[in-house]
C-alpha cells in the first residue's frame, strides 16, 4: 500500500485536478483490461469537499456522517463505559462492599478527575444529567473518603439500565467502512471523502481539534488505506495542520507548482521546505523515541500494523516529487527549478536534497481542463496529449520516482524527460480530427 499526497499551499493551483486525473491514470496503468478496485481517491478538504460533485458520484456516507458517528457513538460509548466503571465502583465503596484501597477504585477515581468532558453529550443519554452533575462535583470530591457526597446523585442512576443501554450503543458504535467508500464503476477507482463541508459545523470544528477524536478519524483512514494498493490524497489549500501525523505516513508527496503564478510558485517552494523540515524533525524525534501526542499514538499503531523496520524505512525514504502545472513554456520550468535550487541553497539544504527531490511530471495550461464545467474535471482519456502527461505521472508514482530526473540533473535532462511522452501532440490532433469526421 502506498499513500500519495498532492499538496500546495495556495488555492486554485490544480491540486484537485491533478489528484483526480492522476488517480484515473494510475487506475489505467494498473488495470489489465478488467475493472479493479485497487486505488482510492481521498478528499481531505474538510472545509470545501469537491471531488464527489466533480465526479458526480455520491457515496452513501461521507465524512460528515463519519464525524457524527465517531463523535456521537464511538466517543460517547467509550466515555460512558468509563462512567459506568466509575459509578459501579463508587457505589460499591459507598455500600461498603470494597475498601478505599481497592486498586480498581483508586484507578477509576483518578479517571474521574482527569476525564475530558468536552465531547460528552449529556442530553443524548438517559442518565446524562446525573452524570453531568457527578462530574461537576469533582472539585468537592478530593479523596476517596469524600465519595459519599455523590450518594444522592448516584441514586438517580439505574446501573442495570445503564449497562443495558451501553450494550445497545456498543453494537452500533463503529463506523462500517464499506458505507463510506464509493466505488465508481465507470472510472474503476473508489472515492472517499466529503459532500458537505464538515468543518462548517461547530461541533465538528471542535472535534477535529480534539486529539482523541482525531486519532479515531486517522484510525478509520488507516483501516481504509489497508484496503487499497494506492491512495491518492487531495489536500486543501493551506494544508492539513490538524492532521500532521497523517502527513507522516505519506510515502510520496507531489508538490504542485502552478507556473502561471509567481506567488504560487513561492508558496510551493515554501511547502517543499516545510515538508523537509517536518520530516527531518519527525525522523529525529522518532529515532530518539521522543514522538509525542498524536504522532506518537498514530505511529505506535502503525508499527503494530507494519512493523518497526518498515516504518523507519518509509520515514527515511519519503519521495518528494514536483509536478509543474499550467505550463506554457520550458523557460518557465527552468525558472521555477532555479528558484527552488537557490532557495534550498540559502537554507544550506541544496546538496543534501538535490537528488531527493524528483521531477515527476508536467501539465500544460490547457483550455480542455475546466472544473467549472464538472464533466471536464476528469480530462484523462478525453485528450490524448493530456492523458500522456498523466501516464507519465502515474508511471513515476509506480516506480517510486526512480524513473524521474532530480533537482541535481541539468535543465536539459529535466526538460527532455518532461517532454518525453509517447504520442506527439500532432497525433492527438489527428485523432481528434478523425473523431470529429466520423461524428
Ligand atoms: N493545467 C491547467 N490548465 C488549465 N486550467 C487548469 C489547469 N489546472 C487546473 N486548472 C483549473 O484551475 C482551477 C483550479 O483547479 P483545482 O480546483 O484543481 O485547484 P486546487 O488547487 O484544488 O484548488 P483549491 O485549493 O481551491 O482546492 C479549475 O478551474 C481547474 O479546471
Ligand atoms: Mg482542491
Short mmCIF file of C-alpha atoms and ligand atoms in Angstrom, two decimals:
data_model
loop_
_atom_site.label_atom_id
_atom_site.label_comp_id
_atom_site.label_asym_id
_atom_site.label_seq_id
_atom_site.Cartn_x
_atom_site.Cartn_y
_atom_site.Cartn_z
CA UNK A 1 0.00 0.00 0.00
CA UNK A 2 1.31 3.45 -0.79
CA UNK A 3 -0.10 6.85 0.00
CA UNK A 4 0.46 9.70 -2.39
CA UNK A 5 -0.47 13.18 -1.34
CA UNK A 6 -0.99 16.14 -3.63
CA UNK A 7 -0.07 19.36 -1.86
CA UNK A 8 0.41 23.05 -2.45
CA UNK A 9 -0.42 25.83 -0.07
CA UNK A 10 -2.19 28.17 -2.45
CA UNK A 11 -5.79 27.79 -3.61
CA UNK A 12 -6.69 27.07 -7.21
CA UNK A 13 -3.29 25.79 -8.36
CA UNK A 14 -4.65 22.46 -9.63
CA UNK A 15 -4.32 20.05 -6.70
CA UNK A 16 -7.78 18.59 -7.15
CA UNK A 17 -7.45 18.44 -10.93
CA UNK A 18 -4.14 16.62 -10.61
CA UNK A 19 -5.44 14.27 -7.92
CA UNK A 20 -8.44 13.19 -9.97
CA UNK A 21 -6.56 12.70 -13.20
CA UNK A 22 -3.54 11.03 -11.64
CA UNK A 23 -5.93 8.59 -9.98
CA UNK A 24 -7.51 7.84 -13.34
CA UNK A 25 -4.11 7.34 -14.95
CA UNK A 26 -2.90 5.13 -12.11
CA UNK A 27 -6.03 3.04 -12.41
CA UNK A 28 -5.40 2.57 -16.11
CA UNK A 29 -1.75 1.75 -15.51
CA UNK A 30 -2.70 -0.97 -13.05
CA UNK A 31 -5.68 -2.45 -14.77
CA UNK A 32 -5.34 -5.41 -17.04
CA UNK A 33 -8.44 -4.76 -19.04
CA UNK A 34 -10.85 -5.65 -16.27
CA UNK A 35 -12.28 -3.32 -13.69
CA UNK A 36 -10.43 -3.25 -10.47
CA UNK A 37 -10.65 -1.62 -7.12
CA UNK A 38 -7.09 -1.07 -6.10
CA UNK A 39 -7.00 2.69 -5.92
CA UNK A 40 -8.77 5.17 -3.74
CA UNK A 41 -9.02 8.91 -4.16
CA UNK A 42 -9.40 10.62 -0.81
CA UNK A 43 -10.73 14.15 -0.48
CA UNK A 44 -9.16 15.60 2.61
CA UNK A 45 -10.63 19.01 2.03
CA UNK A 46 -12.85 19.06 5.10
CA UNK A 47 -13.92 22.63 4.52
CA UNK A 48 -14.84 22.51 0.88
CA UNK A 49 -15.00 18.97 -0.45
CA UNK A 50 -15.43 18.95 -4.22
CA UNK A 51 -14.48 15.55 -5.58
CA UNK A 52 -17.83 13.82 -5.12
CA UNK A 53 -19.64 16.51 -7.08
CA UNK A 54 -16.90 16.86 -9.68
CA UNK A 55 -17.14 13.16 -10.41
CA UNK A 56 -20.86 13.14 -9.88
CA UNK A 57 -20.62 10.18 -7.58
CA UNK A 58 -22.21 10.41 -4.20
CA UNK A 59 -21.19 7.90 -1.56
CA UNK A 60 -23.97 6.78 0.74
CA UNK A 61 -21.99 8.08 3.69
CA UNK A 62 -19.46 10.87 3.82
CA UNK A 63 -17.04 12.33 6.33
CA UNK A 64 -19.93 14.31 7.72
CA UNK A 65 -21.65 11.09 8.78
CA UNK A 66 -18.34 9.71 9.94
CA UNK A 67 -17.79 12.68 12.23
CA UNK A 68 -21.29 12.27 13.59
CA UNK A 69 -20.75 8.56 14.10
CA UNK A 70 -17.31 8.83 15.66
CA UNK A 71 -18.34 11.75 17.80
CA UNK A 72 -21.72 10.67 18.97
CA UNK A 73 -21.41 6.98 19.08
CA UNK A 74 -17.84 5.84 19.46
CA UNK A 75 -16.61 8.65 21.62
CA UNK A 76 -19.79 8.77 23.64
CA UNK A 77 -19.81 5.00 24.11
CA UNK A 78 -16.22 4.86 25.28
CA UNK A 79 -16.81 7.78 27.59
CA UNK A 80 -19.89 6.16 29.05
CA UNK A 81 -18.05 2.88 29.56
CA UNK A 82 -15.64 4.69 31.86
CA UNK A 83 -18.51 6.47 33.62
CA UNK A 84 -20.16 3.10 34.17
CA UNK A 85 -17.00 1.80 35.80
CA UNK A 86 -16.85 4.89 38.00
CA UNK A 87 -20.45 4.64 39.06
CA UNK A 88 -20.31 0.92 39.91
CA UNK A 89 -17.10 1.23 41.92
CA UNK A 90 -18.18 4.38 43.72
CA UNK A 91 -21.47 2.72 44.62
CA UNK A 92 -19.68 -0.43 45.81
CA UNK A 93 -17.44 1.71 48.02
CA UNK A 94 -20.38 3.68 49.44
CA UNK A 95 -22.19 0.39 50.15
CA UNK A 96 -19.10 -0.85 52.00
CA UNK A 97 -18.50 -3.66 49.52
CA UNK A 98 -14.94 -2.57 48.60
CA UNK A 99 -12.34 -0.75 50.71
CA UNK A 100 -10.77 2.63 49.87
CA UNK A 101 -7.51 0.87 48.97
CA UNK A 102 -9.14 -1.25 46.26
CA UNK A 103 -6.83 -0.91 43.27
CA UNK A 104 -9.54 -0.59 40.66
CA UNK A 105 -11.32 2.02 42.77
CA UNK A 106 -8.12 4.06 43.02
CA UNK A 107 -7.69 3.80 39.27
CA UNK A 108 -11.23 4.88 38.40
CA UNK A 109 -11.09 7.65 40.99
CA UNK A 110 -8.09 9.02 39.12
CA UNK A 111 -10.02 8.79 35.84
CA UNK A 112 -12.89 10.65 37.45
CA UNK A 113 -10.61 13.64 37.92
CA UNK A 114 -8.82 13.64 34.61
CA UNK A 115 -11.67 12.76 32.23
CA UNK A 116 -12.14 15.14 29.37
CA UNK A 117 -15.82 16.03 29.42
CA UNK A 118 -15.81 18.35 26.42
CA UNK A 119 -17.22 15.89 23.97
CA UNK A 120 -19.75 14.28 26.26
CA UNK A 121 -23.26 14.97 25.04
CA UNK A 122 -25.27 14.69 28.27
CA UNK A 123 -28.60 15.35 26.59
CA UNK A 124 -28.24 12.25 24.43
CA UNK A 125 -28.05 9.77 27.28
CA UNK A 126 -30.81 8.76 29.66
CA UNK A 127 -28.74 9.44 32.78
CA UNK A 128 -26.79 12.24 31.14
CA UNK A 129 -27.89 14.92 33.61
CA UNK A 130 -26.93 12.86 36.65
CA UNK A 131 -23.55 12.08 35.06
CA UNK A 132 -23.04 15.73 34.33
CA UNK A 133 -23.81 16.57 37.97
CA UNK A 134 -21.42 13.88 39.13
CA UNK A 135 -18.64 15.33 37.01
CA UNK A 136 -19.38 18.88 38.18
CA UNK A 137 -18.77 17.73 41.74
CA UNK A 138 -15.17 16.76 41.00
CA UNK A 139 -13.82 19.80 42.82
CA UNK A 140 -15.63 18.83 46.00
CA UNK A 141 -14.69 15.17 45.99
CA UNK A 142 -10.95 15.40 46.52
CA UNK A 143 -10.30 11.99 48.02
CA UNK A 144 -11.98 8.62 48.10
CA UNK A 145 -13.45 9.06 51.56
CA UNK A 146 -15.44 12.05 50.22
CA UNK A 147 -17.20 9.86 47.65
CA UNK A 148 -20.21 9.66 49.96
CA UNK A 149 -21.08 13.17 48.79
CA UNK A 150 -22.06 11.59 45.48
CA UNK A 151 -24.63 9.25 47.02
CA UNK A 152 -27.71 11.38 46.14
CA UNK A 153 -26.55 11.70 42.53
CA UNK A 154 -25.67 8.03 42.15
CA UNK A 155 -29.16 7.15 43.37
CA UNK A 156 -30.55 8.74 40.19
CA UNK A 157 -28.62 6.29 38.02
CA UNK A 158 -30.06 2.82 37.47
CA UNK A 159 -26.87 0.83 36.86
CA UNK A 160 -28.64 -2.16 35.32
CA UNK A 161 -30.43 0.06 32.86
CA UNK A 162 -27.14 1.93 32.22
CA UNK A 163 -25.46 -1.38 31.36
CA UNK A 164 -28.24 -2.42 29.03
CA UNK A 165 -28.19 0.87 27.09
CA UNK A 166 -24.42 0.70 26.89
CA UNK A 167 -24.54 -2.75 25.33
CA UNK A 168 -27.02 -1.49 22.79
CA UNK A 169 -24.83 1.52 21.94
CA UNK A 170 -21.77 -0.64 21.65
CA UNK A 171 -23.44 -2.68 18.93
CA UNK A 172 -23.85 0.38 16.72
CA UNK A 173 -20.70 2.19 17.74
CA UNK A 174 -18.14 1.58 14.99
CA UNK A 175 -18.49 3.03 11.54
CA UNK A 176 -18.98 0.46 8.81
CA UNK A 177 -16.09 1.21 6.49
CA UNK A 178 -17.74 -0.05 3.31
CA UNK A 179 -20.51 2.51 3.65
CA UNK A 180 -18.03 5.33 3.24
CA UNK A 181 -16.14 4.09 0.23
CA UNK A 182 -17.82 4.59 -3.06
CA UNK A 183 -16.53 2.58 -5.98
CA UNK A 184 -17.12 4.28 -9.32
CA UNK A 185 -17.51 1.56 -11.87
CA UNK A 186 -17.17 3.95 -14.77
CA UNK A 187 -13.70 5.00 -13.67
CA UNK A 188 -12.58 1.85 -11.86
CA UNK A 189 -11.48 3.54 -8.68
CA UNK A 190 -13.01 4.37 -5.32
CA UNK A 191 -13.55 7.69 -3.65
CA UNK A 192 -13.75 8.60 -0.03
CA UNK A 193 -14.48 11.94 1.48
CA UNK A 194 -16.84 14.80 1.68
CA UNK A 195 -20.05 16.01 0.23
CA UNK A 196 -20.85 18.82 2.62
CA UNK A 197 -18.24 20.88 4.44
CA UNK A 198 -17.95 19.15 7.78
CA UNK A 199 -15.91 21.93 9.31
CA UNK A 200 -18.87 24.20 8.71
CA UNK A 201 -20.48 22.70 11.76
CA UNK A 202 -19.34 23.96 15.13
CA UNK A 203 -19.32 20.59 16.87
CA UNK A 204 -17.20 19.16 14.06
CA UNK A 205 -14.73 22.02 14.19
CA UNK A 206 -14.36 21.41 17.87
CA UNK A 207 -13.91 17.68 17.42
CA UNK A 208 -11.18 17.94 14.81
CA UNK A 209 -9.05 19.73 17.41
CA UNK A 210 -9.65 17.04 19.97
CA UNK A 211 -6.69 14.58 19.94
CA UNK A 212 -8.75 11.58 20.96
CA UNK A 213 -11.25 12.28 18.24
CA UNK A 214 -8.64 12.96 15.61
CA UNK A 215 -6.94 9.72 16.45
CA UNK A 216 -10.18 7.89 15.79
CA UNK A 217 -10.53 9.64 12.48
CA UNK A 218 -6.97 8.67 11.50
CA UNK A 219 -7.61 5.16 12.71
CA UNK A 220 -10.57 4.98 10.36
CA UNK A 221 -8.48 6.31 7.46
CA UNK A 222 -5.78 3.73 8.20
CA UNK A 223 -8.32 0.95 8.00
CA UNK A 224 -9.43 2.27 4.63
CA UNK A 225 -5.83 2.59 3.42
CA UNK A 226 -5.29 -1.10 4.14
CA UNK A 227 -7.91 -1.94 1.52
CA UNK A 228 -6.06 -0.34 -1.37
CA UNK A 229 -2.79 -0.58 -3.19
CA UNK A 230 -2.61 3.15 -3.72
CA UNK A 231 -4.37 6.04 -2.08
CA UNK A 232 -4.20 9.49 -3.63
CA UNK A 233 -4.88 12.20 -1.10
CA UNK A 234 -6.15 15.56 -2.30
CA UNK A 235 -5.37 18.16 0.32
CA UNK A 236 -6.90 21.59 0.79
CA UNK A 237 -5.06 24.85 0.23
CA UNK A 238 -3.05 25.65 3.33
CA UNK A 239 -2.53 22.01 4.19
CA UNK A 240 -3.96 19.96 7.00
CA UNK A 241 -2.21 21.07 10.15
CA UNK A 242 -4.55 19.23 12.43
CA UNK A 243 -3.69 16.04 10.61
CA UNK A 244 0.06 16.43 10.56
CA UNK A 245 0.51 12.89 11.82
CA UNK A 246 -1.25 11.71 8.69
CA UNK A 247 1.34 13.61 6.66
CA UNK A 248 3.97 11.47 8.37
CA UNK A 249 2.67 8.27 6.88
CA UNK A 250 2.59 9.55 3.32
CA UNK A 251 5.02 7.76 1.04
CA UNK A 252 5.07 10.21 -1.81
CA UNK A 253 4.35 13.92 -1.77
CA UNK A 254 3.54 15.62 -5.04
CA UNK A 255 4.10 19.35 -4.84
CA UNK A 256 2.07 21.24 -7.42
CA UNK A 257 3.90 24.19 -8.95
CA UNK A 258 1.47 26.49 -10.74
CA UNK A 259 3.77 28.14 -13.24
CA UNK A 260 1.26 30.81 -14.21
CA UNK A 261 1.58 32.47 -10.85
CA UNK A 262 4.78 33.65 -9.17
CA UNK A 263 3.21 33.91 -5.74
CA UNK A 264 2.00 30.33 -6.05
CA UNK A 265 5.50 29.18 -7.08
CA UNK A 266 6.95 30.79 -3.98
CA UNK A 267 4.25 29.17 -1.90
CA UNK A 268 5.06 25.73 -3.29
CA UNK A 269 8.79 26.26 -2.74
CA UNK A 270 7.98 27.08 0.83
CA UNK A 271 5.87 23.93 1.08
CA UNK A 272 8.83 21.81 -0.08
CA UNK A 273 10.92 23.41 2.64
CA UNK A 274 8.22 22.87 5.25
CA UNK A 275 7.96 19.18 4.44
CA UNK A 276 11.74 18.73 4.51
CA UNK A 277 11.83 20.40 7.87
CA UNK A 278 8.89 18.48 9.10
CA UNK A 279 10.23 15.07 8.11
CA UNK A 280 13.67 15.85 9.49
CA UNK A 281 12.15 16.74 12.82
CA UNK A 282 9.86 13.76 12.80
CA UNK A 283 12.67 11.38 11.92
CA UNK A 284 14.90 12.78 14.65
CA UNK A 285 12.14 12.57 17.24
CA UNK A 286 11.29 9.05 16.18
CA UNK A 287 14.95 7.95 16.34
CA UNK A 288 15.25 9.39 19.83
CA UNK A 289 11.93 7.94 20.91
CA UNK A 290 10.65 11.44 21.50
CA UNK A 291 7.49 11.48 19.48
CA UNK A 292 4.64 12.99 21.40
CA UNK A 293 0.88 13.27 21.34
CA UNK A 294 -0.98 12.28 18.27
CA UNK A 295 2.18 11.50 16.28
CA UNK A 296 3.21 9.01 18.91
CA UNK A 297 -0.17 7.33 19.16
CA UNK A 298 -0.58 7.18 15.41
CA UNK A 299 2.91 5.82 14.82
CA UNK A 300 2.54 3.27 17.60
CA UNK A 301 -0.46 1.82 15.86
CA UNK A 302 1.31 1.85 12.51
CA UNK A 303 4.23 -0.03 14.00
CA UNK A 304 1.81 -2.61 15.29
CA UNK A 305 0.47 -2.97 11.75
CA UNK A 306 3.58 -2.64 9.62
CA UNK A 307 6.49 -3.43 11.89
CA UNK A 308 9.13 -1.03 13.05
CA UNK A 309 11.64 -1.56 10.26
CA UNK A 310 9.13 -0.83 7.57
CA UNK A 311 8.04 2.40 9.15
CA UNK A 312 11.57 3.61 9.72
CA UNK A 313 12.41 2.82 6.14
CA UNK A 314 9.38 4.73 4.90
CA UNK A 315 10.16 7.79 7.03
CA UNK A 316 13.71 7.87 5.71
CA UNK A 317 12.64 7.41 2.12
CA UNK A 318 9.85 9.85 1.61
CA UNK A 319 9.55 10.74 -2.04
CA UNK A 320 9.37 14.43 -2.73
CA UNK A 321 8.13 14.99 -6.28
CA UNK A 322 7.38 18.12 -8.27
CA UNK A 323 4.60 18.47 -10.81
CA UNK A 324 4.51 21.62 -12.89
CA UNK A 325 1.05 22.82 -13.79
CA UNK A 326 -0.33 25.37 -16.26
CA UNK A 327 2.94 25.25 -18.07
CA UNK A 328 3.28 27.38 -21.22
CA UNK A 329 6.97 27.23 -21.97
CA UNK A 330 10.05 25.28 -20.98
CA UNK A 331 11.56 28.54 -19.84
CA UNK A 332 9.03 28.75 -17.02
CA UNK A 333 10.11 25.33 -15.77
CA UNK A 334 13.77 26.29 -15.87
CA UNK A 335 12.99 29.44 -13.92
CA UNK A 336 11.00 27.61 -11.24
CA UNK A 337 13.73 25.00 -10.87
CA UNK A 338 16.28 27.75 -10.43
CA UNK A 339 14.15 29.48 -7.83
CA UNK A 340 13.87 26.25 -5.85
CA UNK A 341 17.58 25.48 -6.12
CA UNK A 342 18.51 28.96 -4.95
CA UNK A 343 16.07 28.82 -2.08
CA UNK A 344 17.38 25.47 -0.87
CA UNK A 345 20.90 26.74 -1.27
CA UNK A 346 20.25 29.70 1.01
CA UNK A 347 18.99 27.20 3.58
CA UNK A 348 22.10 25.07 3.10
CA UNK A 349 19.86 22.19 2.08
CA UNK A 350 20.54 22.02 -1.62
CA UNK A 351 23.34 19.48 -1.57
CA UNK A 352 21.56 17.20 0.81
CA UNK A 353 18.27 17.27 -1.06
CA UNK A 354 19.13 17.83 -4.71
CA UNK A 355 18.88 14.11 -5.51
CA UNK A 356 15.95 13.56 -3.20
CA UNK A 357 13.65 15.98 -4.99
CA UNK A 358 12.35 14.35 -8.13
CA UNK A 359 10.74 15.93 -11.15
CA UNK A 360 7.62 13.84 -11.68
CA UNK A 361 5.66 15.50 -14.44
CA UNK A 362 4.16 18.47 -16.15
CA UNK A 363 0.68 19.56 -17.22
CA UNK A 364 0.38 22.32 -19.81
CA UNK A 365 -2.03 25.17 -19.46
CA UNK A 366 -4.94 23.78 -21.41
CA UNK A 367 -8.43 25.01 -22.01
CA UNK A 368 -9.76 21.46 -22.03
CA UNK A 369 -9.26 21.46 -18.27
CA UNK A 370 -12.18 23.25 -16.82
CA UNK A 371 -13.58 22.46 -13.45
CA UNK A 372 -16.38 24.99 -13.78
CA UNK A 373 -17.82 22.51 -16.21
CA UNK A 374 -17.85 19.45 -13.94
CA UNK A 375 -17.56 16.98 -16.74
CA UNK A 376 -14.20 18.32 -17.78
CA UNK A 377 -12.51 17.91 -14.42
CA UNK A 378 -11.62 14.39 -15.40
CA UNK A 379 -9.84 15.11 -18.64
CA UNK A 380 -7.94 11.83 -18.59
CA UNK A 381 -8.92 9.78 -21.63
CA UNK A 382 -10.54 12.77 -23.31
CA UNK A 383 -7.41 14.37 -24.64
CA UNK A 384 -4.53 12.15 -25.67
CA UNK A 385 -1.86 14.80 -25.15
CA UNK A 386 -3.00 15.44 -21.60
CA UNK A 387 -3.55 11.75 -20.88
CA UNK A 388 0.06 11.08 -21.84
CA UNK A 389 1.13 13.67 -19.28
CA UNK A 390 -0.86 11.87 -16.64
CA UNK A 391 0.50 8.48 -17.73
CA UNK A 392 3.97 9.84 -17.16
CA UNK A 393 2.98 10.91 -13.63
CA UNK A 394 1.34 7.53 -12.96
CA UNK A 395 4.46 5.71 -14.15
CA UNK A 396 6.60 7.85 -11.89
CA UNK A 397 4.36 7.06 -8.91
CA UNK A 398 4.53 3.34 -9.64
CA UNK A 399 8.30 3.42 -9.97
CA UNK A 400 8.52 5.39 -6.69
CA UNK A 401 10.03 8.20 -8.72
CA UNK A 402 13.04 6.12 -9.72
CA UNK A 403 12.46 6.91 -13.39
CA UNK A 404 12.42 10.65 -12.74
CA UNK A 405 15.24 13.14 -13.01
CA UNK A 406 16.12 15.01 -9.85
CA UNK A 407 16.90 18.59 -8.98
CA UNK A 408 20.55 17.68 -9.35
CA UNK A 409 20.15 16.93 -13.05
CA UNK A 410 20.75 19.67 -15.58
CA UNK A 411 17.80 21.56 -17.00
CA UNK A 412 18.17 19.95 -20.42
CA UNK A 413 17.79 16.44 -18.97
CA UNK A 414 14.77 17.55 -16.97
CA UNK A 415 13.06 19.25 -19.90
CA UNK A 416 13.76 16.29 -22.13
CA UNK A 417 12.22 13.90 -19.57
CA UNK A 418 9.14 16.11 -19.20
CA UNK A 419 8.63 16.19 -22.94
CA UNK A 420 9.26 12.52 -23.43
CA UNK A 421 5.70 11.43 -23.94
CA UNK A 422 4.75 8.55 -26.14
CA UNK A 423 2.46 10.20 -28.64
CA UNK A 424 3.32 13.59 -30.03
CA UNK A 425 0.71 16.33 -29.90
CA UNK A 426 0.26 16.12 -33.65
CA UNK A 427 -1.11 12.61 -33.36
CA UNK A 428 -3.53 13.87 -30.77
CA UNK A 429 -4.73 16.49 -33.20
CA UNK A 430 -5.12 13.94 -35.97
CA UNK A 431 -7.03 11.59 -33.70
CA UNK A 432 -9.39 14.34 -32.73
CA UNK A 433 -9.90 15.30 -36.36
CA UNK A 434 -10.59 11.67 -37.23
CA UNK A 435 -13.01 11.52 -34.30
CA UNK A 436 -14.90 14.62 -35.42
CA UNK A 437 -15.14 13.48 -39.03
CA UNK A 438 -16.85 10.25 -38.00
CA UNK A 439 -19.35 12.13 -35.83
N1 LIG B 1 -3.32 22.86 -16.39
C1 LIG B 1 -4.43 23.56 -16.30
N2 LIG B 1 -4.88 24.28 -17.35
C2 LIG B 1 -6.00 24.98 -17.27
N3 LIG B 1 -6.77 25.07 -16.20
C3 LIG B 1 -6.39 24.39 -15.11
C4 LIG B 1 -5.21 23.59 -15.10
N4 LIG B 1 -5.11 23.01 -13.87
C5 LIG B 1 -6.16 23.42 -13.16
N5 LIG B 1 -6.94 24.26 -13.88
C6 LIG B 1 -8.18 24.92 -13.46
O1 LIG B 1 -7.89 25.71 -12.32
C7 LIG B 1 -8.97 25.72 -11.42
C8 LIG B 1 -8.49 25.30 -10.03
O2 LIG B 1 -8.08 23.94 -10.06
P1 LIG B 1 -8.25 22.99 -8.80
O3 LIG B 1 -9.61 23.09 -8.23
O4 LIG B 1 -7.75 21.66 -9.22
O5 LIG B 1 -7.23 23.67 -7.81
P2 LIG B 1 -6.97 23.35 -6.27
O6 LIG B 1 -5.53 23.61 -6.07
O7 LIG B 1 -7.50 22.01 -5.95
O8 LIG B 1 -7.85 24.45 -5.56
P3 LIG B 1 -8.28 24.53 -4.01
O9 LIG B 1 -7.06 24.96 -3.28
O10 LIG B 1 -9.35 25.57 -4.03
O11 LIG B 1 -8.75 23.18 -3.62
C9 LIG B 1 -10.01 24.80 -12.01
O12 LIG B 1 -10.99 25.54 -12.67
C10 LIG B 1 -9.22 23.95 -12.97
O13 LIG B 1 -10.03 23.48 -14.02
MG1 LIG B 2 -8.83 21.42 -4.39
#
